[in-house]
Coordinates of C-alpha atoms in Angstrom, one line a residue:
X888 CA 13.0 8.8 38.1
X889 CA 10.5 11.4 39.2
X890 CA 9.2 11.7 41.9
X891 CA 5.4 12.3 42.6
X892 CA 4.8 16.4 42.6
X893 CA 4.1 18.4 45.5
X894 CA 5.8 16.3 48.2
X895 CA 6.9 17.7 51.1
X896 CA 10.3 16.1 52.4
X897 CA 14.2 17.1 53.2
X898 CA 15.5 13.6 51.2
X899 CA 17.7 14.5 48.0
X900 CA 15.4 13.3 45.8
X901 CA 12.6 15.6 46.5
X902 CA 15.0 18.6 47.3
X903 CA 15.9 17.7 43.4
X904 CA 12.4 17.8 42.3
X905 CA 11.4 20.6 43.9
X906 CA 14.7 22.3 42.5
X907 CA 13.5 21.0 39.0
X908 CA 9.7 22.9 39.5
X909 CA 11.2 25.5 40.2
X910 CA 13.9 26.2 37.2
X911 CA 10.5 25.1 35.3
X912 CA 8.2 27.9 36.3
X913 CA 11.5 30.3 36.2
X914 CA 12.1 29.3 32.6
X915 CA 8.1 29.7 31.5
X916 CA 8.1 33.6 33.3
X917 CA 11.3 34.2 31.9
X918 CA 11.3 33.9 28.3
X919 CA 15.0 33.2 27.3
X920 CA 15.7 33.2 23.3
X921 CA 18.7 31.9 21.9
X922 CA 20.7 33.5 17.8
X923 CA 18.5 31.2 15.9
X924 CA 15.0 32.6 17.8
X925 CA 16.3 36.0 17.7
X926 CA 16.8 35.5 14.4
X927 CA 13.2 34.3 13.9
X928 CA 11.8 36.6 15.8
X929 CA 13.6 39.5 13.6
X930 CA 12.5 37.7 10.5
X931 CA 8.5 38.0 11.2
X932 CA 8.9 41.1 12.8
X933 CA 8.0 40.5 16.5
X934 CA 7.9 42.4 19.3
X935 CA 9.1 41.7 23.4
X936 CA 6.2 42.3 25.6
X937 CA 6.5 43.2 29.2
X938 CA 7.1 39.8 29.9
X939 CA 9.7 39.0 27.9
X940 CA 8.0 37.3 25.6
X941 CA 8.3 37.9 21.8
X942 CA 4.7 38.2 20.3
X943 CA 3.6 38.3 16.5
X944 CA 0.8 41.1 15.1
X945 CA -1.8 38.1 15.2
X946 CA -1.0 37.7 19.2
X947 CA 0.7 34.7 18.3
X948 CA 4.0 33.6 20.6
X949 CA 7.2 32.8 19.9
X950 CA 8.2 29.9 22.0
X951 CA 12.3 29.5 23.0
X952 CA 12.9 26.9 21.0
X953 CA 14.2 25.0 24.0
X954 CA 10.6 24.8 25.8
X955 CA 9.3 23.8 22.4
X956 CA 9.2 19.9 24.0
X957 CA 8.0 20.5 27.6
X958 CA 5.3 22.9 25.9
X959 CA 4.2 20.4 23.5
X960 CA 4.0 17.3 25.7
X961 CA 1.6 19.4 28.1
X962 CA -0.3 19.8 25.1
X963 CA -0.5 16.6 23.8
X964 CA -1.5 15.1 27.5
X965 CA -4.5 17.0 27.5
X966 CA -6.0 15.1 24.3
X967 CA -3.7 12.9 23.0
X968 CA -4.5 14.0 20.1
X969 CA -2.4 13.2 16.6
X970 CA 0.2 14.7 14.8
X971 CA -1.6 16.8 12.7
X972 CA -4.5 17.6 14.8
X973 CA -1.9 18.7 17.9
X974 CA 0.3 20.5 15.3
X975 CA -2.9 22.7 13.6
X976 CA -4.4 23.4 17.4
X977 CA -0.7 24.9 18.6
X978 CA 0.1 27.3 15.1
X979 CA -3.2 28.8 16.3
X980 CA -1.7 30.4 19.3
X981 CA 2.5 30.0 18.9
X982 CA 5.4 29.9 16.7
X983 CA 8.5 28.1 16.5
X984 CA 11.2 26.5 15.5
X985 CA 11.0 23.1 13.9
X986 CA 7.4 22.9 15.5
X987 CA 6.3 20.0 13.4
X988 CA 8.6 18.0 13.8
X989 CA 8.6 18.3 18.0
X990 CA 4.8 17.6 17.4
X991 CA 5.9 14.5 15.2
X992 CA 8.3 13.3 17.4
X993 CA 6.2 13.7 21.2
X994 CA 3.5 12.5 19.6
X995 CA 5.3 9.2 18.2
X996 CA 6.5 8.6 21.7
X997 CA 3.5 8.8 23.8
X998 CA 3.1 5.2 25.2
X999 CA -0.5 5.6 25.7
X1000 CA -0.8 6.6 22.0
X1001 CA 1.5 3.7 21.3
X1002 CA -1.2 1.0 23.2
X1003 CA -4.1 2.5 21.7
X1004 CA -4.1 3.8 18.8
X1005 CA -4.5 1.5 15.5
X1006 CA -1.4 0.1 14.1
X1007 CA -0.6 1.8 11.0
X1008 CA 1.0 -0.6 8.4
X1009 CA 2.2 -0.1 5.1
X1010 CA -0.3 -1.4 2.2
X1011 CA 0.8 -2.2 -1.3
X1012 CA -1.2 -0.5 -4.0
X1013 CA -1.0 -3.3 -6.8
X1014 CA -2.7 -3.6 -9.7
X1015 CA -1.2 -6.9 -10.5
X1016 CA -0.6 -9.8 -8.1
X1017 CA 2.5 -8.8 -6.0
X1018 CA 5.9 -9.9 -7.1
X1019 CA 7.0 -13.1 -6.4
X1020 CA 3.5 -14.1 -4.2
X1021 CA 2.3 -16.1 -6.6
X1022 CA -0.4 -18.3 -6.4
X1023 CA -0.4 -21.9 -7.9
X1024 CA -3.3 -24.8 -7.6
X1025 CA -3.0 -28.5 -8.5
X1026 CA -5.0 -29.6 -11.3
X1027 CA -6.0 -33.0 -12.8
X1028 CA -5.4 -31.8 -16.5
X1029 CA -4.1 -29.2 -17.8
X1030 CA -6.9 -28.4 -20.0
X1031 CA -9.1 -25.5 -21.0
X1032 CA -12.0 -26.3 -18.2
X1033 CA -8.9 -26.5 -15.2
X1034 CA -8.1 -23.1 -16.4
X1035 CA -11.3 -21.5 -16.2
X1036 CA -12.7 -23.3 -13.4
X1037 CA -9.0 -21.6 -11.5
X1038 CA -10.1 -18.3 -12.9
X1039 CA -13.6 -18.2 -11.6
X1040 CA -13.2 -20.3 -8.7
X1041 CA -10.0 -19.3 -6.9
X1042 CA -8.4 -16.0 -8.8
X1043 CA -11.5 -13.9 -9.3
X1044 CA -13.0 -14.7 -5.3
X1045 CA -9.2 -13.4 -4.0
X1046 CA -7.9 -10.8 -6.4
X1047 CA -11.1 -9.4 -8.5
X1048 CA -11.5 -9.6 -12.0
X1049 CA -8.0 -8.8 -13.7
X1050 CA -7.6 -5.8 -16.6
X1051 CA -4.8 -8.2 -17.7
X1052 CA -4.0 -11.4 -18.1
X1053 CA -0.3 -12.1 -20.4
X1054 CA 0.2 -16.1 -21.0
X1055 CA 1.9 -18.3 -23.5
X1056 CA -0.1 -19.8 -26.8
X1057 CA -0.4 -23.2 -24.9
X1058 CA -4.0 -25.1 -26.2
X1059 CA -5.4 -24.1 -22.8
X1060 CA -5.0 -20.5 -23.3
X1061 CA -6.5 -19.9 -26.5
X1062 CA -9.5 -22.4 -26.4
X1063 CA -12.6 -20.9 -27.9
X1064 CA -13.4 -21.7 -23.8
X1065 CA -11.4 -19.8 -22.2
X1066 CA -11.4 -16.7 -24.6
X1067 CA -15.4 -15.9 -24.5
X1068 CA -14.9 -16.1 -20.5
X1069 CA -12.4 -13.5 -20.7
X1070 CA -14.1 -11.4 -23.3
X1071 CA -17.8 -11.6 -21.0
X1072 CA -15.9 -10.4 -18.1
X1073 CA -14.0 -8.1 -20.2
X1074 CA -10.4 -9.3 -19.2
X1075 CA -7.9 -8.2 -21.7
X1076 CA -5.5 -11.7 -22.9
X1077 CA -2.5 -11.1 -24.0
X1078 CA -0.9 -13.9 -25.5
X1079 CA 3.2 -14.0 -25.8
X1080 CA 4.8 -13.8 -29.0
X1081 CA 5.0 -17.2 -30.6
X1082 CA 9.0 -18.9 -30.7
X1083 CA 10.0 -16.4 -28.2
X1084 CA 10.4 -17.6 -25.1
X1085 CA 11.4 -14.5 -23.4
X1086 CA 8.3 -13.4 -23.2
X1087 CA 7.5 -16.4 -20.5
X1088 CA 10.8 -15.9 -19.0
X1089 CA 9.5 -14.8 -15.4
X1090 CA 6.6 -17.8 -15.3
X1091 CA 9.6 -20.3 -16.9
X1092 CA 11.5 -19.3 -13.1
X1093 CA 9.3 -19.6 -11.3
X1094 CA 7.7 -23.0 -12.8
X1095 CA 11.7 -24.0 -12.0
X1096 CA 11.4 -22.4 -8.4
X1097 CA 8.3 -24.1 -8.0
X1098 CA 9.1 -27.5 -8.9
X1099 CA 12.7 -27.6 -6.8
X1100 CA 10.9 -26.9 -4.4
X1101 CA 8.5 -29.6 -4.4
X1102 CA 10.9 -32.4 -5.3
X1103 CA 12.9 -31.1 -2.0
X1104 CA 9.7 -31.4 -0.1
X1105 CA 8.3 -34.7 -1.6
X1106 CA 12.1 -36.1 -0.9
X1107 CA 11.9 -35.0 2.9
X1108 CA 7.8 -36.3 3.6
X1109 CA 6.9 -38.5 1.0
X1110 CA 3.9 -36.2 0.0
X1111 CA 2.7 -36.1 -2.8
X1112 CA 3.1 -33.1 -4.9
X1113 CA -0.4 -31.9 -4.7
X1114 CA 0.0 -32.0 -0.7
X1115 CA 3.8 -30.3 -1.1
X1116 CA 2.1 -27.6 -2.9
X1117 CA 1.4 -25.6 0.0
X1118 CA 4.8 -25.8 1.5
X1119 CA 6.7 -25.0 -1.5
X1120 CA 4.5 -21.6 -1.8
X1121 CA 5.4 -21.0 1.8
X1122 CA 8.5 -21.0 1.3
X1123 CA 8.9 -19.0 -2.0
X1124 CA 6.7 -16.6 -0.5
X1125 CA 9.0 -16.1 2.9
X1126 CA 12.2 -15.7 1.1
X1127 CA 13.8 -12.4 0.9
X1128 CA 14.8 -11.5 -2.3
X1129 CA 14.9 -8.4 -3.2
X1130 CA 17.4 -5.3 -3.1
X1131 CA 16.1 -4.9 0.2
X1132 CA 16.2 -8.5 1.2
X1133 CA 12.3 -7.9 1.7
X1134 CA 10.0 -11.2 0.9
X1135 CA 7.2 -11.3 -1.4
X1136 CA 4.9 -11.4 1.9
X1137 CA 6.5 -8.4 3.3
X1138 CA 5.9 -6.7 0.0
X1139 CA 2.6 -7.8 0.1
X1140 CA 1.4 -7.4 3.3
X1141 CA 3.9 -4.5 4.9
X1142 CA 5.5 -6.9 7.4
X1143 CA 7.6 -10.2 8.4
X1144 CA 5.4 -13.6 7.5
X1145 CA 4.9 -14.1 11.7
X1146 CA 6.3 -17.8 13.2
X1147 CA 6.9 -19.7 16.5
X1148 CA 10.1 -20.9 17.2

């Protein structure tokens, strides 16, 4: 713990302290470079100054790579500013090893930073509904009107208008209906390969995944399968399942589908 600067007392804590200012100031009047600097410093060609200090033909300086940190925390507590901002104001006036990265990692560990600034979470760019988080509605029939009113009503509102949409040759799919609705807004139908049912492999497993799921549910609450829907999604969509034992809402949404236990 430090204590709070410019104290005046006898008690070994602020003997300490004022020990520590001390070696501080020494260490920033008396520059001090270690092989790798030196090396550095031979590489761009700098010279010592009076001071010590090794500076470049552009008046840069070559900051000890061991007062790279104290240096750049200073720096950063005067703005607060980000990575890259911090990183392009100090290149103007020093040099040093491994500078971004300091920057990078003082800047990451700021705690005011951390409570203020904007969480930055990873987004999926998809151009197709992300794996595994698919949707599913209940419908009366299974006819040509269901489909369409789905597409318009439900898909359309939440994803945009597909480029693509790849189904099997079932009536519902290549009604005279459901074709001019996907030619007008210029969707693209591809319909499987007829008698070749690996083409619908993925929706046959998940159709499977799907409907386990709801019997389990309907067994446990005697809800009906249109109420179990919901469930059943929920817990598809929360499973890991990946190589990386992420879910398809993590994949999704770039983190861990939040609960209360």
């Amino acid at each position: 713990m430090h204590c709070k600067g410019h104290q005046k007392g006898n008690t070994d804590r602020e003997v300490g302290n004022k020990l520590a200012d001390y070696e501080a100031r020494q260490a920033a009047e008396q520059a001090e470079y270690d092989e790798k600097d030196q090396k550095l410093i031979t590489d761009l060609e700098a010279k010592i100054g009076l001071s010590g200090w090794a500076v470049l033909k552009d008046n840069r300086i070559i900051i000890p790579f061991r007062l790279l940190w104290a240096l750049t925390k200073t720096e950063h507590d005067k703005t607060h500013w980000g990575t890259e901002a911090l990183y392009n104001s100090l290149t103007k006036q020093i040099v040093a090893r491994n500078l971004f990265q300091t920057v990078k990692s003082v800047v990451d560990r700021c705690e005011t930073c951390l409570k203020n600034n904007p969480k930055v979470e990873n987004r999926v760019k998809f151009g197709s509904i992300g794996k595994g988080n698919v949707p599913a509605f209940p419908c009366r029939t299974n006819k040509a009107r269901e489909v369409t009113k789905v597409l318009l009503r439900e898909i359309i509102p939440r994803f945009g208008v597909p480029e693509v949409i790849s189904s099997d040759r079932g009536p519902h799919f290549v009604s005279q209906v459901v074709q001019q609705a996907s030619k007008f807004l210029e969707i693209n139908w591809k319909l499987h390969t007829a008698y070749h049912p690996q083409a619908s492999g993925q929706v046959e497993k998940m159709n499977h995944m799907i409907k386990t799921q709801l019997s389990k549910i309907c067994q446990e609450t005697n809800l009906r399968w249109d109420q179990a829907l919901p469930i059943a999604l929920l817990r598809l969509r929360t499973k890991p399942r990946t190589k990386e034992k992420l879910s398809p809402f993590e994949i999704l949404y770039g983190r861990p589908f939040q609960t209360r236990y």
